[in-house]
PDB file of C-alpha atoms in Angstrom:
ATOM      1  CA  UNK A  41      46.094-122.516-119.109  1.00  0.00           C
ATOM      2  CA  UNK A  42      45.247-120.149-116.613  1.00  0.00           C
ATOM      3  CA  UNK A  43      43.794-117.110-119.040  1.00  0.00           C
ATOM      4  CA  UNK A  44      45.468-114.157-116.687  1.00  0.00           C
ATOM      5  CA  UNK A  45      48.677-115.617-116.411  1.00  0.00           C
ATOM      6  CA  UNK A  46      51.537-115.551-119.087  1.00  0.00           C
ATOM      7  CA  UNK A  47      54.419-117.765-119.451  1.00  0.00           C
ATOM      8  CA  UNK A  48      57.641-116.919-121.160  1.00  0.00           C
ATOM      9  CA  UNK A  49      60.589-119.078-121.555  1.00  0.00           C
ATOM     10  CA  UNK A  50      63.694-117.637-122.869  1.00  0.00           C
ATOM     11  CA  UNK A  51      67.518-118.832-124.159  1.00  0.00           C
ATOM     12  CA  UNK A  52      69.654-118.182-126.318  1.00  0.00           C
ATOM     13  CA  UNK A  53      67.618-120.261-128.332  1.00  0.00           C
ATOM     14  CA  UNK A  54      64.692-117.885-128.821  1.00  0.00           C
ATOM     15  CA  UNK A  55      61.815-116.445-126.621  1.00  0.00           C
ATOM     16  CA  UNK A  56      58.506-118.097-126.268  1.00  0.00           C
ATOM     17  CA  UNK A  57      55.731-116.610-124.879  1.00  0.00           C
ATOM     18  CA  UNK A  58      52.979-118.827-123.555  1.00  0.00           C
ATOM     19  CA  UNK A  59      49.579-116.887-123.167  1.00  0.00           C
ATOM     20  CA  UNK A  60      45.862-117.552-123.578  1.00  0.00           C
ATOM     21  CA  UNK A  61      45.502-115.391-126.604  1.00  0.00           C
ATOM     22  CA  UNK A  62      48.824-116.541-128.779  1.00  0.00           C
ATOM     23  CA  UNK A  63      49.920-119.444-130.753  1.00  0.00           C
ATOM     24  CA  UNK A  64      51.532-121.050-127.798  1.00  0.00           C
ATOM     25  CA  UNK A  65      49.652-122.675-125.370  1.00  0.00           C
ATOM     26  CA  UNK A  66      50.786-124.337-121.893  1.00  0.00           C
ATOM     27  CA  UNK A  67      48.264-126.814-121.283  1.00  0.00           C
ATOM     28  CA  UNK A  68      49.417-128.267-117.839  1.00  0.00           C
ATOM     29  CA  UNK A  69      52.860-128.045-115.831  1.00  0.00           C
ATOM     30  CA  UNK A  70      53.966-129.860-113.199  1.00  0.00           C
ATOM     31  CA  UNK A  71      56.562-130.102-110.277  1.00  0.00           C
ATOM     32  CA  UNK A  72      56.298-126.094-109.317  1.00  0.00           C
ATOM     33  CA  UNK A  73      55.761-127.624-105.368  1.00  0.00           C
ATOM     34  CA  UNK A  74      58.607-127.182-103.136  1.00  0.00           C
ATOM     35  CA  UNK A  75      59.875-130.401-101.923  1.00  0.00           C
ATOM     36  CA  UNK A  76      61.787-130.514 -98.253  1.00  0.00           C
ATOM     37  CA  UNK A  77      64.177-133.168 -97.164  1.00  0.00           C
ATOM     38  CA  UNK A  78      63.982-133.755 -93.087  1.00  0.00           C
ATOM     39  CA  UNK A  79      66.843-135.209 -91.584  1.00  0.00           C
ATOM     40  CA  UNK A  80      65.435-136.574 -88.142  1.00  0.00           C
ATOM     41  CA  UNK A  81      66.817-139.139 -85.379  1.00  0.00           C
ATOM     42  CA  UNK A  82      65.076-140.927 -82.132  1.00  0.00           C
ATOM     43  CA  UNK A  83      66.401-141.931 -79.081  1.00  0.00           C
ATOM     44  CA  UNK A  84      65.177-144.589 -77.471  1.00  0.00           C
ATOM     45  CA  UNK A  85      61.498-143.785 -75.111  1.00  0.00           C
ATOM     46  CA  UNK A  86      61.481-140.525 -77.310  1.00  0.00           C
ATOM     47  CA  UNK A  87      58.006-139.874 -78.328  1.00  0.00           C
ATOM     48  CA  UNK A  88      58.532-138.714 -82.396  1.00  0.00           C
ATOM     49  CA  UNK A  89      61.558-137.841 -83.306  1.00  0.00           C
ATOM     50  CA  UNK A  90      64.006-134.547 -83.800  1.00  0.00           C
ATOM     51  CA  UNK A  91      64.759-132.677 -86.328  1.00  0.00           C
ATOM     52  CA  UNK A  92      68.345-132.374 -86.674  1.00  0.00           C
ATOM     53  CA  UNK A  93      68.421-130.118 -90.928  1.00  0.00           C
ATOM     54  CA  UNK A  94      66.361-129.805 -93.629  1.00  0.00           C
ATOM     55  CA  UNK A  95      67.042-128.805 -96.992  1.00  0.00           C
ATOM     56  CA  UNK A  96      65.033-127.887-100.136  1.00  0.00           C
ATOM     57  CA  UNK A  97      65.264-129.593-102.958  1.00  0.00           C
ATOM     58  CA  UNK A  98      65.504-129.266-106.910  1.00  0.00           C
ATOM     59  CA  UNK A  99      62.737-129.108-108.898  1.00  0.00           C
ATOM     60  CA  UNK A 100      61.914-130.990-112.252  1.00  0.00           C
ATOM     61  CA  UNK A 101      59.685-128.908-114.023  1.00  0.00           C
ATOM     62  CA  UNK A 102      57.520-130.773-116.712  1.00  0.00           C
ATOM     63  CA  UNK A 103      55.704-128.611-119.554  1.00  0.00           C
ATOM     64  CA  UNK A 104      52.624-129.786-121.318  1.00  0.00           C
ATOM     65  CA  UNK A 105      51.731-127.196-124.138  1.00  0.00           C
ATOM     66  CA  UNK A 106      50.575-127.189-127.992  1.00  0.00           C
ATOM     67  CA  UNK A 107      51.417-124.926-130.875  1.00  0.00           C
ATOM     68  CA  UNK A 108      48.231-124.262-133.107  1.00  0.00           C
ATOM     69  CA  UNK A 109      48.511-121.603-136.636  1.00  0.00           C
ATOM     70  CA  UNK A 110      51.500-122.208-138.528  1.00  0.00           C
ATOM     71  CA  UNK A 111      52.384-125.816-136.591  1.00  0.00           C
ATOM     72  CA  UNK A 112      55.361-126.296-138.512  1.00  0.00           C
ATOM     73  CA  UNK A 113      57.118-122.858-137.994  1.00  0.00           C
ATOM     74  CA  UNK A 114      55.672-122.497-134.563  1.00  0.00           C
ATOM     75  CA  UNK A 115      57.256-126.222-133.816  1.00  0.00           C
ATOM     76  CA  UNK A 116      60.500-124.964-135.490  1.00  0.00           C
ATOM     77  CA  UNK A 117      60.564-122.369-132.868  1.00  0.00           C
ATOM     78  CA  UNK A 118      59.724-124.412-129.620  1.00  0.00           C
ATOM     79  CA  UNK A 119      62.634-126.691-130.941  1.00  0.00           C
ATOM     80  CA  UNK A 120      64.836-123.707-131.256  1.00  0.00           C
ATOM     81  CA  UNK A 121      64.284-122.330-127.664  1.00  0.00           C
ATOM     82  CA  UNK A 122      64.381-126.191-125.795  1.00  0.00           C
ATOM     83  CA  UNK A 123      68.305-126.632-126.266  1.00  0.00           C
ATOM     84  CA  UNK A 124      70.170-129.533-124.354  1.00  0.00           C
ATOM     85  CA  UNK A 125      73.287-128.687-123.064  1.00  0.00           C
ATOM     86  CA  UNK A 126      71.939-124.707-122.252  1.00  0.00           C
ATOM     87  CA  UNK A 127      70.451-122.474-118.743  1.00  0.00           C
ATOM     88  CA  UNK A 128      67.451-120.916-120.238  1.00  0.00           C
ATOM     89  CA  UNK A 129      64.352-119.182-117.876  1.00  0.00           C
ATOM     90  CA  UNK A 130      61.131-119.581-117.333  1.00  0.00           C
ATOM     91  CA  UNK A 131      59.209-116.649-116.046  1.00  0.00           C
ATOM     92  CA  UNK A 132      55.225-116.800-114.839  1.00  0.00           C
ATOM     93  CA  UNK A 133      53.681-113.521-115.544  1.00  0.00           C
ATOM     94  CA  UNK A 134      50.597-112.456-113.231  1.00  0.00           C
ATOM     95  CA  UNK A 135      49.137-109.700-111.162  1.00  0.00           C
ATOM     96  CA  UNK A 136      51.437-106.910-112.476  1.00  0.00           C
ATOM     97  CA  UNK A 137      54.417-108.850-111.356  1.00  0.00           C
ATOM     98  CA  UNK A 138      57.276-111.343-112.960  1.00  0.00           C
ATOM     99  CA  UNK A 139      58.420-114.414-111.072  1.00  0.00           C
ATOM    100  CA  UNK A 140      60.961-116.663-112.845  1.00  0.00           C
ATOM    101  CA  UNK A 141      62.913-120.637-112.595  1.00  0.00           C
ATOM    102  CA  UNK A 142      66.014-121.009-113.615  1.00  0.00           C
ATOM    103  CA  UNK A 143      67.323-123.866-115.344  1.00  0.00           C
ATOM    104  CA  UNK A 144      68.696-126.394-117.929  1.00  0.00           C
ATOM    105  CA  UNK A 145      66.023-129.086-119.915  1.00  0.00           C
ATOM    106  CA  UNK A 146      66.496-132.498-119.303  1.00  0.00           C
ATOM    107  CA  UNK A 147      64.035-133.486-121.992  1.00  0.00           C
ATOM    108  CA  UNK A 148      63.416-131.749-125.633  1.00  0.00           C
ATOM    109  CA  UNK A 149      60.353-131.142-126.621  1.00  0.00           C
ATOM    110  CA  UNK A 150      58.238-134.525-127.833  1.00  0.00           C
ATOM    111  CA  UNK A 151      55.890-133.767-130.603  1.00  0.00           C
ATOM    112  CA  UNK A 152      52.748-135.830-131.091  1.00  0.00           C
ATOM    113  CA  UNK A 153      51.219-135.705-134.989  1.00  0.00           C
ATOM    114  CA  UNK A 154      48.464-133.685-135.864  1.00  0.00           C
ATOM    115  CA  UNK A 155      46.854-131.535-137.889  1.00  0.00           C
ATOM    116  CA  UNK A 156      45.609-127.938-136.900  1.00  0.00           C
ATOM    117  CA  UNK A 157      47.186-128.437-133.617  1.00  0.00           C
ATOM    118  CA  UNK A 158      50.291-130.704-132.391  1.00  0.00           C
ATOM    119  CA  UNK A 159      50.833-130.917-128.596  1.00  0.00           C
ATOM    120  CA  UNK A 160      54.595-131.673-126.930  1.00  0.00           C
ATOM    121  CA  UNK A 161      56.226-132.258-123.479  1.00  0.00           C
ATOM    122  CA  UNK A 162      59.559-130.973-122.199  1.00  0.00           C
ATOM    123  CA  UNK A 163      61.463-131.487-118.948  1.00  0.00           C
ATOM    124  CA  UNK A 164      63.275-128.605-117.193  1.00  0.00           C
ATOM    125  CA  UNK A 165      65.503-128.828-114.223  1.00  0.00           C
ATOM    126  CA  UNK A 166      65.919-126.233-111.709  1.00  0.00           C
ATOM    127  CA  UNK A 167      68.633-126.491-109.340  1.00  0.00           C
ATOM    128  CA  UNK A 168      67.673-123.731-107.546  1.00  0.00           C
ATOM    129  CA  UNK A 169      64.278-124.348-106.604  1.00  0.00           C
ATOM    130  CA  UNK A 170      62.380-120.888-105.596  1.00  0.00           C
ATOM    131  CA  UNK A 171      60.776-118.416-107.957  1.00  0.00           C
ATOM    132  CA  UNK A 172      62.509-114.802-108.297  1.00  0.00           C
ATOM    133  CA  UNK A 173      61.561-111.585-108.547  1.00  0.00           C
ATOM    134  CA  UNK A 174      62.839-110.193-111.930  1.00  0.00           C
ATOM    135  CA  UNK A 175      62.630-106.710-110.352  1.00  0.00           C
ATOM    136  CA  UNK A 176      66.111-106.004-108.971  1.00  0.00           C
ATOM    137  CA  UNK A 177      66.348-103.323-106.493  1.00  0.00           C
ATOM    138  CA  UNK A 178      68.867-101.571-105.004  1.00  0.00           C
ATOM    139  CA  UNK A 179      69.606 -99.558-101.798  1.00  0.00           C
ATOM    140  CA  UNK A 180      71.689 -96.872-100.854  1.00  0.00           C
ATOM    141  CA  UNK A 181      72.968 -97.305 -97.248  1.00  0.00           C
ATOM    142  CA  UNK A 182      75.259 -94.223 -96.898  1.00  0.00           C
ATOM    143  CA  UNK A 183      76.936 -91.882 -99.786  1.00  0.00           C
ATOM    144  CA  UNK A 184      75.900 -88.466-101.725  1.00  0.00           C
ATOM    145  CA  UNK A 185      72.175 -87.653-102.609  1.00  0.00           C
ATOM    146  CA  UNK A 186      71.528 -85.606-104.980  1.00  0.00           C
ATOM    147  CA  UNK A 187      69.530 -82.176-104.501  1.00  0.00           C
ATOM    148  CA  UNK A 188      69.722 -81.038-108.427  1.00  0.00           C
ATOM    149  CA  UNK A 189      66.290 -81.637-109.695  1.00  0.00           C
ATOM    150  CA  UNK A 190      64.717 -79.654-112.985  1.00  0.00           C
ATOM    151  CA  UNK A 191      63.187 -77.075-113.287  1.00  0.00           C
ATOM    152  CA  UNK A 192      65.843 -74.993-110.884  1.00  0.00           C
ATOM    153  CA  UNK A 193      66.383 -71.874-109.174  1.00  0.00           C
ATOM    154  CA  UNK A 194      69.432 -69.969-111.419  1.00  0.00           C
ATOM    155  CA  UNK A 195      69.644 -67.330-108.505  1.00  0.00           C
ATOM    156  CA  UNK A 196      71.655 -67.575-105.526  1.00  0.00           C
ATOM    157  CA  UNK A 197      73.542 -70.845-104.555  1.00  0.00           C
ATOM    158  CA  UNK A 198      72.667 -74.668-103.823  1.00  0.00           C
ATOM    159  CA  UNK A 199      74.601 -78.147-103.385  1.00  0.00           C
ATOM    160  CA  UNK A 200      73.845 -80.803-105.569  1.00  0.00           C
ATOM    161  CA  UNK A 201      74.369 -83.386-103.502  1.00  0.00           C
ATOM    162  CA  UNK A 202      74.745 -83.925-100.081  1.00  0.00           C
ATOM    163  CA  UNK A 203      75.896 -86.786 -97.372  1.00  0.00           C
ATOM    164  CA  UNK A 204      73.240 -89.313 -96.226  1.00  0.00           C
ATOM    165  CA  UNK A 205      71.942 -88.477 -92.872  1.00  0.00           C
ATOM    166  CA  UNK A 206      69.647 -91.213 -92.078  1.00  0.00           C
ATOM    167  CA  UNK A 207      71.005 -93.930 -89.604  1.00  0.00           C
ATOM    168  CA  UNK A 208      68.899 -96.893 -91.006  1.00  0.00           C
ATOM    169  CA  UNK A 209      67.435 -97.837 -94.240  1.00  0.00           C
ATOM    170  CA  UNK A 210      64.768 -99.749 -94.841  1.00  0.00           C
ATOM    171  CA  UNK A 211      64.814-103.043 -97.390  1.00  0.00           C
ATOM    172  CA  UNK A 212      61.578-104.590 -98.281  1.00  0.00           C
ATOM    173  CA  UNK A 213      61.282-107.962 -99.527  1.00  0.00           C
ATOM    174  CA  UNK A 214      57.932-108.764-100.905  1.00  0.00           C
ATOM    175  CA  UNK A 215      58.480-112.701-101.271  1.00  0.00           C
ATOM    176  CA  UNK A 216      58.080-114.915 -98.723  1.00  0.00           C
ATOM    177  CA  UNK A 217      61.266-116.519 -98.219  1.00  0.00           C
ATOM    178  CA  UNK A 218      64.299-114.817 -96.873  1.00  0.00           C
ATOM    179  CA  UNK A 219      66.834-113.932 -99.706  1.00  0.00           C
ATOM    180  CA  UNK A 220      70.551-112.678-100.349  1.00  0.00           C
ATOM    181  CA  UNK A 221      72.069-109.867-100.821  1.00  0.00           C
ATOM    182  CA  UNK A 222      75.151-107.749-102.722  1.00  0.00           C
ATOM    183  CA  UNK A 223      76.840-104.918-100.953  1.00  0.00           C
ATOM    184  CA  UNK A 224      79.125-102.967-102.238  1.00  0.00           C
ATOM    185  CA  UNK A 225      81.226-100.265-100.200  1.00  0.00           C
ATOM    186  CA  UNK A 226      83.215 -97.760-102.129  1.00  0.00           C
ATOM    187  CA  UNK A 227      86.421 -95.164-100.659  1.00  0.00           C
ATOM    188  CA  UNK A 228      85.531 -91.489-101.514  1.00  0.00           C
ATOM    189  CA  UNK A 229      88.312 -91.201 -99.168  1.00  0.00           C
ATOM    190  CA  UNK A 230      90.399 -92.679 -96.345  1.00  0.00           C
ATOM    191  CA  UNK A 231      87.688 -95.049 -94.626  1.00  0.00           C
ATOM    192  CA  UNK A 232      88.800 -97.380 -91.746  1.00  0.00           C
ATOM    193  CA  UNK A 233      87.170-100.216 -91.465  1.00  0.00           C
ATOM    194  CA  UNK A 234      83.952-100.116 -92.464  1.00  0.00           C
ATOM    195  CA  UNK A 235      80.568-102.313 -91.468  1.00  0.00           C
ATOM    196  CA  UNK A 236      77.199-103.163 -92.367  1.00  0.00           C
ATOM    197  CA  UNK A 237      74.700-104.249 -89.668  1.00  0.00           C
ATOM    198  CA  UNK A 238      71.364-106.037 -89.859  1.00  0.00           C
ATOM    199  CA  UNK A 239      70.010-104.235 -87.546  1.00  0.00           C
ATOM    200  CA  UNK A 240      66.709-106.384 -86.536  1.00  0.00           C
ATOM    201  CA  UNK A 241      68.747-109.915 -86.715  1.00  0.00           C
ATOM    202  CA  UNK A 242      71.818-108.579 -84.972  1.00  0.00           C
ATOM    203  CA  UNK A 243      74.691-110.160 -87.653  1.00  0.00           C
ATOM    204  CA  UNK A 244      77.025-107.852 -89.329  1.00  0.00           C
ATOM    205  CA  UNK A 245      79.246-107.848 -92.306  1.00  0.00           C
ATOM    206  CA  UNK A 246      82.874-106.287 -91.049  1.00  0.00           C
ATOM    207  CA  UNK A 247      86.088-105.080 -93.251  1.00  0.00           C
ATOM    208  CA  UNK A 248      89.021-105.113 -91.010  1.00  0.00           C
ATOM    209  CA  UNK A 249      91.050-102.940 -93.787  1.00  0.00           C
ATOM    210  CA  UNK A 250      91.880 -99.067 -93.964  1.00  0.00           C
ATOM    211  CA  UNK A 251      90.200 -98.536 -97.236  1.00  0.00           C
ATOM    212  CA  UNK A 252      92.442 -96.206 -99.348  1.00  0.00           C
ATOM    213  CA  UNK A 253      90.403 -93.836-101.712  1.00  0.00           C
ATOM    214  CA  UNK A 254      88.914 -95.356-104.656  1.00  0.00           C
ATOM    215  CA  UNK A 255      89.095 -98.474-103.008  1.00  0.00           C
ATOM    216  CA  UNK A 256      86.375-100.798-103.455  1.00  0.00           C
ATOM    217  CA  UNK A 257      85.066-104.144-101.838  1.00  0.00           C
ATOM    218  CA  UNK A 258      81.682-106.798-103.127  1.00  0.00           C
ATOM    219  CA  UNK A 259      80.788-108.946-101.067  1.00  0.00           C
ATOM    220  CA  UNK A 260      77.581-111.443-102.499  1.00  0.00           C
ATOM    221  CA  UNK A 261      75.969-113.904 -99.651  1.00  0.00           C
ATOM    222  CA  UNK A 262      74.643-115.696-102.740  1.00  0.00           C
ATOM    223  CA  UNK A 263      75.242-119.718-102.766  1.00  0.00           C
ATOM    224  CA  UNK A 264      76.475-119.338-106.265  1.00  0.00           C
ATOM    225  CA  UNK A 265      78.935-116.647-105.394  1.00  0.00           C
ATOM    226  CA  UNK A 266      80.706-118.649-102.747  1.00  0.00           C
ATOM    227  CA  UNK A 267      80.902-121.738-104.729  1.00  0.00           C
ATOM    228  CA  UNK A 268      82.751-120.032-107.424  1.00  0.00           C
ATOM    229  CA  UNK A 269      84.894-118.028-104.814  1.00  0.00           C
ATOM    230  CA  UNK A 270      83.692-115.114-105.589  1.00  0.00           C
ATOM    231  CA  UNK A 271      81.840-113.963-102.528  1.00  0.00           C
ATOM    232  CA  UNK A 272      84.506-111.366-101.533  1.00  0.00           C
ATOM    233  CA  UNK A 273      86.213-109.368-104.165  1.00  0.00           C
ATOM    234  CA  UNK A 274      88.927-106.213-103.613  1.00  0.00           C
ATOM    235  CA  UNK A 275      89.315-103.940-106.381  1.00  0.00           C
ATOM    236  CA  UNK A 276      92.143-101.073-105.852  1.00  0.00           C
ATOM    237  CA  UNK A 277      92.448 -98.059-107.040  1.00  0.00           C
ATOM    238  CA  UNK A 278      93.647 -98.897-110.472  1.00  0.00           C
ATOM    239  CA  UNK A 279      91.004-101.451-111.112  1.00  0.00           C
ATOM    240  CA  UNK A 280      92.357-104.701-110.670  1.00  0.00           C
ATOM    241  CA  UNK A 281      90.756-107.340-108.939  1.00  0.00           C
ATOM    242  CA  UNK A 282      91.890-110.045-106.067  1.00  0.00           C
ATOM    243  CA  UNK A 283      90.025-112.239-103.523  1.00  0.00           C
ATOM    244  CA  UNK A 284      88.897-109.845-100.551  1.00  0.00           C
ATOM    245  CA  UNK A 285      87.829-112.809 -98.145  1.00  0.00           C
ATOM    246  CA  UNK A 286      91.187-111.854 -95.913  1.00  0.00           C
ATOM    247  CA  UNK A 287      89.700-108.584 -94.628  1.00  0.00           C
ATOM    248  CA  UNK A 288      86.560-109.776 -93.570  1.00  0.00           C
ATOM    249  CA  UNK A 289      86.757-110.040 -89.548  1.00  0.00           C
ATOM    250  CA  UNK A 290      85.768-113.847 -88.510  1.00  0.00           C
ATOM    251  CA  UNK A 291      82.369-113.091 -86.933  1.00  0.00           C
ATOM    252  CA  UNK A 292      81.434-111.451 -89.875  1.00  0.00           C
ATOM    253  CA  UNK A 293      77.471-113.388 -91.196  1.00  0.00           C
ATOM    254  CA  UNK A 294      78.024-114.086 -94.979  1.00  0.00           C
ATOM    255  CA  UNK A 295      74.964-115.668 -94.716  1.00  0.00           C
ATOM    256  CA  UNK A 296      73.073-112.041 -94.156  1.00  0.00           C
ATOM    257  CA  UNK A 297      70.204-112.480 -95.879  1.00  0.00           C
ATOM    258  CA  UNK A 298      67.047-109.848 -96.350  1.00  0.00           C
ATOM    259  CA  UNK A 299      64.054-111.818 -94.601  1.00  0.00           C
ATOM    260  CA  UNK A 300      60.528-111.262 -95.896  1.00  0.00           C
ATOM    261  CA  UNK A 301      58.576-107.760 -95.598  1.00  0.00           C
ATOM    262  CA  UNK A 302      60.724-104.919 -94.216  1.00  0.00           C
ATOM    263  CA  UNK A 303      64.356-104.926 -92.735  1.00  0.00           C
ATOM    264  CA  UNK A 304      66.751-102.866 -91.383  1.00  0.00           C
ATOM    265  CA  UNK A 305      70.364-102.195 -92.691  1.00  0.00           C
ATOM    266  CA  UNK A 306      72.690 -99.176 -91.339  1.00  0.00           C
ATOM    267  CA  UNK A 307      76.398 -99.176 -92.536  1.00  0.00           C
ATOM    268  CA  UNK A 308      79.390 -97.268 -90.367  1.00  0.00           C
ATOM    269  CA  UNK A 309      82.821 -97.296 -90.081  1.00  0.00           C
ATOM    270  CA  UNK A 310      85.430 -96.786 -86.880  1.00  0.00           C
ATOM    271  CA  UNK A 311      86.601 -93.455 -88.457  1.00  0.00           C
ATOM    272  CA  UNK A 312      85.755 -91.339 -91.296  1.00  0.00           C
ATOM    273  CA  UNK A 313      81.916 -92.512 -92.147  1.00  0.00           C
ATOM    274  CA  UNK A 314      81.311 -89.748 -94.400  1.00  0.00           C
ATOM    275  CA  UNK A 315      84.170 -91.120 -97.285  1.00  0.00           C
ATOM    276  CA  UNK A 316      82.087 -94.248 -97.321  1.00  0.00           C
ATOM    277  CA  UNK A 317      79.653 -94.749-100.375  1.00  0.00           C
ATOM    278  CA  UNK A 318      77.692 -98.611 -99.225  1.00  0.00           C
ATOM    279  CA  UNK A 319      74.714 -99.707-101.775  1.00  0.00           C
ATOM    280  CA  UNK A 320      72.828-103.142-101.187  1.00  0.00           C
ATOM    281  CA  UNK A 321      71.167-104.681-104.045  1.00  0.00           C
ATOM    282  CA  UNK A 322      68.583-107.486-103.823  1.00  0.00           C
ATOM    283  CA  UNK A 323      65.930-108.601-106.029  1.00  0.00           C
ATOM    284  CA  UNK A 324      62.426-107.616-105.180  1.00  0.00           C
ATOM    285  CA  UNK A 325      61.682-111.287-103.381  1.00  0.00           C
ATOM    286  CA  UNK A 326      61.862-114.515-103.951  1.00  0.00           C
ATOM    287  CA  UNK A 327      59.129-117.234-103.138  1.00  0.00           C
ATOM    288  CA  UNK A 328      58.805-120.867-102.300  1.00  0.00           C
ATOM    289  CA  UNK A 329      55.679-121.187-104.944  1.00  0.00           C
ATOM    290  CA  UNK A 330      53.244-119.237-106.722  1.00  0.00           C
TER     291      UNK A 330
END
């Protein structure tokens, strides 16, 4: 295996950590590529053809390794972490950053005999099929900031915090395939109908609701999120939770995603901006390979 990179896969299981220097070895892995599916038609004279949708596939991950030292605890623990029937990660270490599958194993490990040294050879599915970041980041769009730093000046007076002036904030994504994104837009006060633009791409997220104080709304533009119905939620002032999809306007792009390198988000409202507190969170990237 590749001496500067680690590999660590992790579920509830156990942890292994794959790296030139351990007990664990990876000696070869396969099916990392990202496979496209091209749905294409041709009329008749056409020269080629058209492509109509793609779509990118799953990924079957298979792991060659080899456990060397104590073979029969180390095996004990490989066995451990490769559960049927549970998600578990598997994270690629390298160049200061993490970059992680997720998954479920489709094979257990397969041990061959040995002494000294006993190789084996798992399967791992990945429904979703590019690498993330494991660095999560997240943005604040409008709300307090705070001005209280130590050491401080006792004399005189100061604010701790004050309102966001900037128009626009900046969201980097250092993968290279565009990603999505959680907002979340908090009441201070009365806010009417607040909205989040992407401001380079044109779409916009809008609430078509007077938001009462301590009212809150999270809206995810993550696949999983909308399968489960869970793309929009309302929380009121008390705390308990509903589906919010029935404030957001038509038009609105639950689809906004943060493309790669540098975009540009600004959140408003049609009257009282200033009781609005909107954070976007997004992991650091995501990529179609390594």
């Amino acid at each position: 295996m590749n001496q500067d990179t680690k590999i660590r896969y992790q579920s509830v299981g156990g942890i292994l950590n794959f790296a030139y220097e351990s007990e664990f070895w990876i000696t070869k892995i396969t099916g990392l590529q990202t496979d496209i599916s091209l749905n294409t038609s041709q009329s008749v004279g056409q020269r080629g053809s058209t492509v109509n949708g793609q779509s990118v596939q799953p990924k079957k991950v298979t792991v060659n390794g080899a456990v060397f030292g104590d073979v029969e605890a180390n095996r004990a623990k490989v066995l451990a972490a490769v559960l049927p029937l549970h998600e578990a990660r598997l994270a690629f270490i390298q160049n200061g950053g993490t970059w992680y599958l997720e998954g479920w194993p489709t094979k257990t490990p397969v041990f061959e005999d040995g002494f000294g040294v006993q190789s084996f050879q798992f399967q791992f599915y990945v429904p979703y099929p590019y690498f993330r970041s494991a660095e999560q980041k997240s943005y604040q769009l409008s709300g307090l900031r705070a001005l209280w730093h130590t050491p401080f000046y006792t004399g005189g007076s100061f604010y701790i915090s004050k309102y966001t002036e900037n128009a626009f904030c900046r969201v980097e994504n250092t993968g290279n395939v565009e990603q999505a994104i959680t907002l979340t837009l908090y009441a201070a006060a009365e806010v009417s109908k607040p909205v989040v633009y992407n401001v380079e791409r044109g779409g916009y997220i809008r609430v078509d609701k007077i938001m009462a104080p301590n009212e809150r709304m999270r809206i995810s533009t993550h696949d999983k999120d909308k399968d489960a119905g869970q793309a929009v939620r309302f929380f009121t002032a008390d705390g308990s939770e509903s589906n919010g999809f029935k404030y957001i306007t038509p038009d609105s792009d639950l689809s906004m995603g943060v493309a790669p390198g540098g975009n540009i988000f600004m959140a408003d409202a049609a009257a009282n901006k200033q009781n609005l507190r909107c954070t976007l969170v997004t992991a650091g990237g995501e990529r179609h390979s390594l």
